C-alpha positions as semicolon CSV with decimal commas, in nm:
position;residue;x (nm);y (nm);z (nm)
1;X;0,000;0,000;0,000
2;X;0,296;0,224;0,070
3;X;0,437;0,138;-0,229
4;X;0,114;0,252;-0,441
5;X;0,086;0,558;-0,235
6;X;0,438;0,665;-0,364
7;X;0,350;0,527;-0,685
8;X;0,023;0,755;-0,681
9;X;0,234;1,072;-0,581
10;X;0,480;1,071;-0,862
11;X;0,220;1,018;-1,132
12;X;0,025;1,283;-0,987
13;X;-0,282;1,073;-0,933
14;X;-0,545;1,005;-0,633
15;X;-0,479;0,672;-0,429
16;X;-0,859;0,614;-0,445
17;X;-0,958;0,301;-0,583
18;X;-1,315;0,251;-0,633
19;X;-1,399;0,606;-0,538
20;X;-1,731;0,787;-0,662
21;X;-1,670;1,174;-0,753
22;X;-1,953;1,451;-0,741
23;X;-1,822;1,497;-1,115
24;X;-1,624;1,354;-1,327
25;X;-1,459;1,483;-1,659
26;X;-1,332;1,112;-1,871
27;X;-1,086;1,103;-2,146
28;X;-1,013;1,446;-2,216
29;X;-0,704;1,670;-2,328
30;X;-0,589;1,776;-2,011
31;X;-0,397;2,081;-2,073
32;X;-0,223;2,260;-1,739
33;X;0,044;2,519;-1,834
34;X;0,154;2,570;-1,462
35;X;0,286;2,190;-1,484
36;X;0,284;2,196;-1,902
37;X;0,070;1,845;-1,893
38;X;-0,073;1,808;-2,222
39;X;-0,208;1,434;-2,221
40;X;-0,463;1,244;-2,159
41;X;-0,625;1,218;-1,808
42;X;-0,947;1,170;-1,611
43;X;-1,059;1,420;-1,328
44;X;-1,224;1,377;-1,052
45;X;-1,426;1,659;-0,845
46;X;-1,575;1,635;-0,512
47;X;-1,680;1,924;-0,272
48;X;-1,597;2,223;-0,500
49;X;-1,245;2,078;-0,542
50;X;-0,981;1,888;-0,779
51;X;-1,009;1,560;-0,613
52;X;-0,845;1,296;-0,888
53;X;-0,633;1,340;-1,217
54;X;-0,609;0,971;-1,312
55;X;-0,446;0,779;-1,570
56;X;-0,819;0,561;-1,565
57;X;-1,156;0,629;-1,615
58;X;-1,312;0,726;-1,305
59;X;-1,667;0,693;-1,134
60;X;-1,884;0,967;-1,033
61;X;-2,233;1,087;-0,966
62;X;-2,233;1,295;-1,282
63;X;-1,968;1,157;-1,577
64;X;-1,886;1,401;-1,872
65;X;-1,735;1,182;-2,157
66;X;-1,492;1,468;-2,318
67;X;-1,286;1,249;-2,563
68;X;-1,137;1,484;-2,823
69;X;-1,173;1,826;-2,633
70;X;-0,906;2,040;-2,434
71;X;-0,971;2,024;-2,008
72;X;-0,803;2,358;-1,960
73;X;-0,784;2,545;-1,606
74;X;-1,083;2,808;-1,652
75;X;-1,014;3,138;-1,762
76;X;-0,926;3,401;-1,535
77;X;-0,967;3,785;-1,643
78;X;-0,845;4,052;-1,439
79;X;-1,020;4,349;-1,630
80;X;-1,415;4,241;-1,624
81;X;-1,646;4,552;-1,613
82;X;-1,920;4,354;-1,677
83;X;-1,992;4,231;-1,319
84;X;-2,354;4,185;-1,355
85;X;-2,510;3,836;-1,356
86;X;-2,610;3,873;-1,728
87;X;-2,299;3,980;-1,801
88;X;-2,125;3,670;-1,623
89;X;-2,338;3,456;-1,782
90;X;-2,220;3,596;-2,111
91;X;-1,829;3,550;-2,035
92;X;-1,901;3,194;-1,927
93;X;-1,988;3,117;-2,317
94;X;-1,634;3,230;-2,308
95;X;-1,491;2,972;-2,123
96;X;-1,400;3,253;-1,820
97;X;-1,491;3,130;-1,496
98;X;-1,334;3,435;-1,242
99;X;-1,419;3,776;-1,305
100;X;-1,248;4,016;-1,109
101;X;-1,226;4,425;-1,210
102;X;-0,919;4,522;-1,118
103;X;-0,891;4,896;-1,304
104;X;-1,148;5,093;-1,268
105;X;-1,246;4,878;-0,880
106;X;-1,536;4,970;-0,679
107;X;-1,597;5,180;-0,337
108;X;-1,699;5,141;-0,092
109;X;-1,556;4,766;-0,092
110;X;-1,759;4,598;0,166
111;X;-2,081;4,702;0,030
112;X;-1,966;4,575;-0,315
113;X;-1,912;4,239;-0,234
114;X;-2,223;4,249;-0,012
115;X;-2,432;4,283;-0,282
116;X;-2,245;4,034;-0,527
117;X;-2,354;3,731;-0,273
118;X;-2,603;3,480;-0,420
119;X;-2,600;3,685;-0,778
120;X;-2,268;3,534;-0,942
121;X;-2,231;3,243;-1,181
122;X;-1,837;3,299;-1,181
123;X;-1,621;3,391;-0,923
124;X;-1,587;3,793;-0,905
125;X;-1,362;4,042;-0,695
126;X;-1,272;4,416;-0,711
127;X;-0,964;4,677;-0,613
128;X;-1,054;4,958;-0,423
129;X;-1,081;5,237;-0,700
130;X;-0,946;5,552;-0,731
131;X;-1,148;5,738;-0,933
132;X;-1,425;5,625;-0,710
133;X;-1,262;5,739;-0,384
134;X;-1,175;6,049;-0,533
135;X;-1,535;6,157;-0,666
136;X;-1,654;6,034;-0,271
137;X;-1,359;6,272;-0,144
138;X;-1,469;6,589;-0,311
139;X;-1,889;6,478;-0,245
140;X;-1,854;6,291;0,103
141;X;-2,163;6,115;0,161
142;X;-2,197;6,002;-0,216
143;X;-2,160;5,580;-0,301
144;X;-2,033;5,557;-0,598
145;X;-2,009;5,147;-0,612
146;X;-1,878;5,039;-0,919
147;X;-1,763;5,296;-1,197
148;X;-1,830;5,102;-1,483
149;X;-2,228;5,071;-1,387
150;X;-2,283;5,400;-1,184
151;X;-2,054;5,573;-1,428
152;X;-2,313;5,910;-1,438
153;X;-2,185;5,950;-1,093
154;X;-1,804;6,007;-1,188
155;X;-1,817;6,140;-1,564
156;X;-1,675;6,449;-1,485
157;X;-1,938;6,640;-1,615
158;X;-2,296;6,815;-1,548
159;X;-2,346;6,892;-1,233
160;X;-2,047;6,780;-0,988
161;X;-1,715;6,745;-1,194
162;X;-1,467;6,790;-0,924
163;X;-1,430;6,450;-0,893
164;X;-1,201;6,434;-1,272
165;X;-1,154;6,806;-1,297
166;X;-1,065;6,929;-1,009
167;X;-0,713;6,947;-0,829
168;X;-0,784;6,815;-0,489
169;X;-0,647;6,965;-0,184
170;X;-0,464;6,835;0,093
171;X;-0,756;6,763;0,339
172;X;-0,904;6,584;0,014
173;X;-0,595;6,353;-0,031
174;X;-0,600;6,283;0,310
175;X;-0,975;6,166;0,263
176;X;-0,877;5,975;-0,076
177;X;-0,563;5,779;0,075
178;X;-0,850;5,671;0,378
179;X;-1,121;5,558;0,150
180;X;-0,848;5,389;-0,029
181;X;-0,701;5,182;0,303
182;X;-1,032;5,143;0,415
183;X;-1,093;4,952;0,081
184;X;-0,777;4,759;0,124
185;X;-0,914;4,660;0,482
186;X;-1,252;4,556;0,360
187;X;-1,068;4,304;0,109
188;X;-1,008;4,483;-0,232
189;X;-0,780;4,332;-0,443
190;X;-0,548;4,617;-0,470
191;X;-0,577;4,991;-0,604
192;X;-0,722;5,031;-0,906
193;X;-0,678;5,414;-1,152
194;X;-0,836;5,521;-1,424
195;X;-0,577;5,795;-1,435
196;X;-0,737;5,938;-1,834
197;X;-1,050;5,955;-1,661
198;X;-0,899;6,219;-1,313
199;X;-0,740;6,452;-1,567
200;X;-0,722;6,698;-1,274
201;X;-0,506;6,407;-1,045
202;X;-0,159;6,521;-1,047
203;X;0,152;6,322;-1,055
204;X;0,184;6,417;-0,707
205;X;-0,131;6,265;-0,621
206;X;-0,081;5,911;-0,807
207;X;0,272;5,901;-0,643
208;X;0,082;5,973;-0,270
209;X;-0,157;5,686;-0,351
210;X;0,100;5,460;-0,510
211;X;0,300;5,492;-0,219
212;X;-0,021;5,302;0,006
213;X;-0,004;5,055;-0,276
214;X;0,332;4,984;-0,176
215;X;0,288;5,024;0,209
216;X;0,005;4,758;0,180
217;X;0,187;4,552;-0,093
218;X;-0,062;4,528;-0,321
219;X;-0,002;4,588;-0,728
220;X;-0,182;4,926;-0,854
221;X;-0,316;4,808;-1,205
222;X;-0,321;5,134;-1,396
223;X;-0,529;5,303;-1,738
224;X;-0,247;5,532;-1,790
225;X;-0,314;5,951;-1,814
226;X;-0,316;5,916;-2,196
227;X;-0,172;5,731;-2,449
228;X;0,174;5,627;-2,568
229;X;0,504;5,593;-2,452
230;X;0,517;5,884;-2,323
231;X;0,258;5,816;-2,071
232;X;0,377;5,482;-1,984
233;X;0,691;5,596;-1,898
234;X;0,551;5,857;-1,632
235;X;0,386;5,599;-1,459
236;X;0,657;5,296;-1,448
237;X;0,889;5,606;-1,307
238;X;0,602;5,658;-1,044
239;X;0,598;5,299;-0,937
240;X;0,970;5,307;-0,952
241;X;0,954;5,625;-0,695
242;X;0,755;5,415;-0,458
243;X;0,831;5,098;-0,508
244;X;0,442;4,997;-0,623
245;X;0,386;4,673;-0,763
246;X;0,239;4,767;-1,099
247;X;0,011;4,637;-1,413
248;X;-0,038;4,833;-1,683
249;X;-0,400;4,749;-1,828
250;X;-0,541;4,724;-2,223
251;X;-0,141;4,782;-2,359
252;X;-0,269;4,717;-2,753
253;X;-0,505;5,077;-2,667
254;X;-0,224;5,241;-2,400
255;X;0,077;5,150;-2,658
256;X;-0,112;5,250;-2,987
257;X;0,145;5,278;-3,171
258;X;0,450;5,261;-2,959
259;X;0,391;4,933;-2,886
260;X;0,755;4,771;-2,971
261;X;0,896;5,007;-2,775
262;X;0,681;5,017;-2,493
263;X;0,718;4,628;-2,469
264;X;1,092;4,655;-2,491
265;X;1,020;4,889;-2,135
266;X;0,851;4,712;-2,011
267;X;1,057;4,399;-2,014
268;X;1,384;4,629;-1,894
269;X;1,229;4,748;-1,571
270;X;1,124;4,388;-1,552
271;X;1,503;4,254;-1,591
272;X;1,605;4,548;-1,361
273;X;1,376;4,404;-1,067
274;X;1,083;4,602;-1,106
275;X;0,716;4,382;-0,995
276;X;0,528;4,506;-1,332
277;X;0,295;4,293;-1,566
278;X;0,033;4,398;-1,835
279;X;-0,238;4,258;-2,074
280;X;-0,428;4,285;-2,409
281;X;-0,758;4,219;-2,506
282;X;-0,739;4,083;-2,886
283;X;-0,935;4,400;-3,074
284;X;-0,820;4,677;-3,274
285;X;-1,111;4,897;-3,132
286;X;-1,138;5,012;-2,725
287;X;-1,480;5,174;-2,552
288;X;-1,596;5,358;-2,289
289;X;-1,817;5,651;-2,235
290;X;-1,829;5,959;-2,432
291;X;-1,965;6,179;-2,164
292;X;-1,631;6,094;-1,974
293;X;-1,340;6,287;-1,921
294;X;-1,117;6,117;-2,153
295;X;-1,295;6,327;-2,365
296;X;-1,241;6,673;-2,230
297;X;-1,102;6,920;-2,542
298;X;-0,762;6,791;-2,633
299;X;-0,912;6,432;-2,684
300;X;-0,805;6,391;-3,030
301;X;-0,469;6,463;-2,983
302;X;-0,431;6,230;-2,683
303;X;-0,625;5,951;-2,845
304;X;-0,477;6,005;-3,209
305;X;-0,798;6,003;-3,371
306;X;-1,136;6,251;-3,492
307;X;-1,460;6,204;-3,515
308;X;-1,515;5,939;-3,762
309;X;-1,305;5,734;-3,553
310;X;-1,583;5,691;-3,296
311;X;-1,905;5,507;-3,311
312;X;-2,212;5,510;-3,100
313;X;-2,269;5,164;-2,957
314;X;-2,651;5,177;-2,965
315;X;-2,681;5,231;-3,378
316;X;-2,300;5,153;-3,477
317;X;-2,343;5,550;-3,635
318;X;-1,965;5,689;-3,677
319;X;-2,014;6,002;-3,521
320;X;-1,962;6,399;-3,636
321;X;-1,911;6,695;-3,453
322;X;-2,255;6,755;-3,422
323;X;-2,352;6,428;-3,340
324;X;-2,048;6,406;-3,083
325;X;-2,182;6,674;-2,907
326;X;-2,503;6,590;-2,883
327;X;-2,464;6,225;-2,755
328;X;-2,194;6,371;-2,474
329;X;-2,490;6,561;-2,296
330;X;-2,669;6,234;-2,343
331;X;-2,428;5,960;-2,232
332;X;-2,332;5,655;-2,320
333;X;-2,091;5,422;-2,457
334;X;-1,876;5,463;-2,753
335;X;-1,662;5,224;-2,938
336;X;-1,290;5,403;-3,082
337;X;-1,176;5,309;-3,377
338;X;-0,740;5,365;-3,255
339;X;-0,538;5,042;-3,315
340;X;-0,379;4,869;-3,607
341;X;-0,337;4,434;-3,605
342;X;0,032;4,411;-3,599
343;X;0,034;4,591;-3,254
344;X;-0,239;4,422;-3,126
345;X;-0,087;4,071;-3,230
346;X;0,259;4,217;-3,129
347;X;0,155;4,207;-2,789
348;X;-0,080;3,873;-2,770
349;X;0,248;3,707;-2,883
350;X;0,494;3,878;-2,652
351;X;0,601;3,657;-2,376
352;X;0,432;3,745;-2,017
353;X;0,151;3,969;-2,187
354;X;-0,190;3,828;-2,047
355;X;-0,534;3,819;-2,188
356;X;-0,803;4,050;-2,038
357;X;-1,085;4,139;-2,187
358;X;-1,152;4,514;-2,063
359;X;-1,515;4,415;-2,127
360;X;-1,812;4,693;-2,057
361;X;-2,147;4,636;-1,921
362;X;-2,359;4,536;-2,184
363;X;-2,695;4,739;-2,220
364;X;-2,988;4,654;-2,415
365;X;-2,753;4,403;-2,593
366;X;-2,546;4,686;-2,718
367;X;-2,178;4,729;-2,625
368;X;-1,854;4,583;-2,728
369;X;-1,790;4,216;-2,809
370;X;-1,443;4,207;-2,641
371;X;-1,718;4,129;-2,340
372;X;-1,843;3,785;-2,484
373;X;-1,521;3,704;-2,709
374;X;-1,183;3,767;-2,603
375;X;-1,069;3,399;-2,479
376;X;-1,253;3,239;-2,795
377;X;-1,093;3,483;-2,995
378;X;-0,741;3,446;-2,903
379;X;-0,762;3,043;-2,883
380;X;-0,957;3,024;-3,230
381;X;-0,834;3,317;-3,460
382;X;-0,520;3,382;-3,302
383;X;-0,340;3,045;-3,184
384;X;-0,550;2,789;-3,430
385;X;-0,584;3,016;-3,750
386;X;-0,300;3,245;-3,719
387;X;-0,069;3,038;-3,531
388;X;0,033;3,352;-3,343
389;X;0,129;3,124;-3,063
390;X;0,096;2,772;-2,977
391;X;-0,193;2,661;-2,766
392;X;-0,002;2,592;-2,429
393;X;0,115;2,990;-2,422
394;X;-0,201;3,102;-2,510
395;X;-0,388;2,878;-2,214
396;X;-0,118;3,004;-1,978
397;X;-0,188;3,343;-2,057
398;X;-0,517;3,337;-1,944
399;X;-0,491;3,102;-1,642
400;X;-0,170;3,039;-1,455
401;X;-0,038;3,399;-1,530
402;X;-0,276;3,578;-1,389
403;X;-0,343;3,335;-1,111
404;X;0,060;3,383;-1,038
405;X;-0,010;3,753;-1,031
406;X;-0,273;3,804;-0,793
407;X;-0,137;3,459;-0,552
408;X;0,156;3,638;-0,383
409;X;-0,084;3,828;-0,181
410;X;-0,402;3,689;-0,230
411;X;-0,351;3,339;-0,103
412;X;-0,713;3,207;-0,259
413;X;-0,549;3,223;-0,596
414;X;-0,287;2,991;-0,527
415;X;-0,613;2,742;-0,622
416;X;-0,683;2,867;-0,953
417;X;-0,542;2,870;-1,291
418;X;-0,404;2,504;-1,278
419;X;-0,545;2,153;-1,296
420;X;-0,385;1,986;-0,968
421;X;-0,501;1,825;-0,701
422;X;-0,677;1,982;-0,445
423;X;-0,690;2,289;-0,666
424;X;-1,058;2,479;-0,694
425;X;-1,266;2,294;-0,987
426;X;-1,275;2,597;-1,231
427;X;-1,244;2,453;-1,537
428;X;-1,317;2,494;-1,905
429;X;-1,374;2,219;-2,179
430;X;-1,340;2,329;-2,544
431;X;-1,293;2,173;-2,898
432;X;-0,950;2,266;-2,999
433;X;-1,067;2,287;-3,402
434;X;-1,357;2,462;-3,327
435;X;-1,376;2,690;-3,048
436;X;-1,419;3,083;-3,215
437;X;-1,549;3,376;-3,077
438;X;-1,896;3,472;-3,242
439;X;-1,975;3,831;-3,125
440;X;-1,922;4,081;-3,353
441;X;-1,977;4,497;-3,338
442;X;-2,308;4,436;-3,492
443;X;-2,418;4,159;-3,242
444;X;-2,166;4,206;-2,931
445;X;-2,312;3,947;-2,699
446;X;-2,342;3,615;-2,934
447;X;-2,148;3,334;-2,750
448;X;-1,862;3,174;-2,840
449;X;-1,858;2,822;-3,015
450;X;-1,673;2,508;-2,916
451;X;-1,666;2,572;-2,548
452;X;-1,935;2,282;-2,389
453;X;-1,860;2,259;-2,032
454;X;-1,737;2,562;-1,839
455;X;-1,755;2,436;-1,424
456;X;-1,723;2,709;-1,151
457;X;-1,606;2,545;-0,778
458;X;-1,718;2,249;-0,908
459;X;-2,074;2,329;-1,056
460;X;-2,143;2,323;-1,469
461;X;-2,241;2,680;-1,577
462;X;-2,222;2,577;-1,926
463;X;-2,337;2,252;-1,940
464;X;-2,312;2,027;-2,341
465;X;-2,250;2,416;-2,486
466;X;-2,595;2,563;-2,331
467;X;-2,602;2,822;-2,048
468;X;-2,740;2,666;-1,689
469;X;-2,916;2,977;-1,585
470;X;-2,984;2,917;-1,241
471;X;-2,620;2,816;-1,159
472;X;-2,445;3,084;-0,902
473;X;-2,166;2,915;-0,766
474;X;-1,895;3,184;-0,840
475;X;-1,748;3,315;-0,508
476;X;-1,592;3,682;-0,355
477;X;-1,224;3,680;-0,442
478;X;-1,044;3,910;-0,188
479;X;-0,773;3,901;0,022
480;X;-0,991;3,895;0,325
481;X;-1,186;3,581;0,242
């Protein structure tokens, strides 16, 4: 018996004989790029958990026969907007099964993750959010919650615009840098800026709360002030001045077109110790709201584009002057026309970039299809059609890497992003020939295709390719579980 349990440990299998499993995943393509497996395995899940990778069938309550399809670690996207149970539902279809929105963040915290319980189908988390605490710093009193939803609150226009236009004093600092440890105490995941969107925030002011970042070791993931190298640059030498862990989000849309050189920086303060990371989402076009900041006068010069380069999201009209101006009283979410391919697939194929889909609340069914697509997309149209980069890299750039990057201080993670055992049972199945992303600008929330069994702690969300619409079994992800 000794002899089988040592047996069992080197070939990374459960010394269960006859055992029954809650669920059980037979003959598939296990794929784990923490441990690079790529071979043929059976898993076994019981209580949530990763309970049996065996070289035999197993037994189980439930059995999913998955001969022919990839078992892959689920997908894990630091840069989810769309934290809405719709809007999960959606990025399950996508083979994602941990949502967590880590740069624009939410505040207050505790409230946040008070009223995510019983809603998600996917695990979900937040940072504490800057432009949040700094719209509650000049209008004490106000909950903002999460940007991306209650964005009217934080615009920066109509009738309260302190909160992106305003240089804030020292008494309001002092309130900002307490909202934002106050966060950290409740659990956030780190400090999240929106730094386009707080035109008024001075370097002075990103340093001060940069410097907490570091104090409380936590990462700040960062939207740059504008875009380019130039802007990059200011705030790697901020981090550098503080010594804040730091992620730079969306680098195809903060790059543009300094993207070979901005990787090339990126990878030198890497090499010269710094703690800094980044991501892409696999589109040429970004979005967010027009009645934002980001597009004070001044906007085409930061953003490298006119008016024609924008589109409405609710029609797909590209917009005018007059039409610009008319929907930025209004409100409401624009797509931007402002990258090119080659820098796009620059950075999906540059070593240590990871996938994140940046994706917005979708309204009405309108919005952008980075939301329901990004994970297909890069498997199907980038690895499989393009062979921009074999299927292994691609996996581990949406699993282990951004497990690895959140696990150093939020010890949960250290269960996600790899098939092991004992590891959470988030995990996607998907047809290797066929998985594709579907949505399109025209119909931004059509699933993706070849992805039939996406499980969440255990529990099919996606279940033979169809949505299980009751399932919530995603769970808070904080650092203060």
């Amino acid at each position: 018996m000794r002899l089988f349990l040592l047996l069992a440990v080197c070939l990374h299998i459960s010394p269960c004989f006859a055992e029954e499993y809650d669920l059980v995943l037979n003959n598939g393509r296990v794929m784990d790029p923490a441990t690079r497996l790529d071979a043929v395995r059976h898993l076994g899940i019981r209580g949530g958990k990763i309970a049996a990778i065996s070289h035999t069938p197993l037994a189980g309550k439930r059995i999913l026969d998955v001969k022919g399809q990839v078992v892959a670690p689920g997908f894990i996207d630091l840069h989810a907007h769309g934290q809405t149970t719709s809007d999960m539902q959606i990025k399950a279809c996508d083979g994602v099964t941990t949502v967590l929105d880590l740069e624009a963040g939410v505040y207050p915290v505790a409230a946040w993750y008070r009223s995510m319980e019983g809603t998600a189908p996917l695990n979900y988390g937040a940072t504490v959010g800057h432009i949040a605490a700094r719209f509650a710093a000049f209008h004490p009193g106000m909950e903002i919650g999460h940007w991306a939803v209650n964005r009217a609150k934080v615009a920066g226009l109509g009738a309260k615009p302190d909160g992106a236009n305003k240089v804030a004093t020292d008494a309001e600092l002092k309130l900002m840098g307490d909202a934002i440890k106050r966060g950290l105490d409740e659990g956030a995941l780190g400090i999240g800026f929106g730094i386009n969107y707080t035109p008024a925030a001075a370097p002075s002011e990103i340093e001060a709360m940069f410097r907490i970042a570091a104090e409380r070791r936590v990462p700040a993931f960062v939207h740059t002030r504008a875009f380019g190298i130039a802007a990059i640059e200011e705030t790697i030498n901020a981090a550098k001045a503080t010594d804040a862990a730091l992620h730079i989000v969306h680098i195809g849309s903060s790059a543009i077109g300094d993207m070979r050189e901005v990787l090339k920086l990126i990878d030198a303060s890497k090499t010269a110790g710094m703690d800094i990371s980044t991501e892409v989402y696999p589109y040429t076009a970004a979005s967010t709201v027009l009645e934002s900041a980001m597009f004070n006068p001044g906007w085409q010069a930061n953003l490298k584009i006119d008016y024609g380069d924008l589109a409405w999201a609710a029609t797909g009209e590209r917009l005018t002057q007059e039409s610009f101006e008319r929907y930025r009283k209004e409100g409401g979410w624009v797509i931007i026309y402002m990258m090119k391919d080659e820098n796009v697939e620059m950075a999906i194929a540059h070593p240590g970039v990871m996938i994140a889909s940046d994706g917005v609340p979708f309204i009405d069914g309108t919005g952008h299809p980075r939301g329901a697509g990004t994970f297909a997309r890069v498997l199907g149209h980038y690895s499989r059609e393009k062979k921009l980069l074999p299927l292994m890299d691609a996996l581990a750039k949406m699993t282990i890497l951004p497990a690895q990057r959140l696990e150093g201080y939020v010890p949960m993670m250290k269960n996600k992003g790899r098939i092991a055992l004992g590891a959470d049972a988030d995990i996607t199945v998907f047809n290797p020939a066929t998985v594709i992303d579907r949505a399109t600008f025209e119909s931004p929330t059509t699933p993706s295709a070849g992805i039939p069994h996406v499980i969440v702690n255990g529990v099919p969300v996606v279940l033979e390719g169809k949505l299980v619409k009751e399932a919530r079994p995603g769970c808070a992800v904080r650092i203060n579980p």
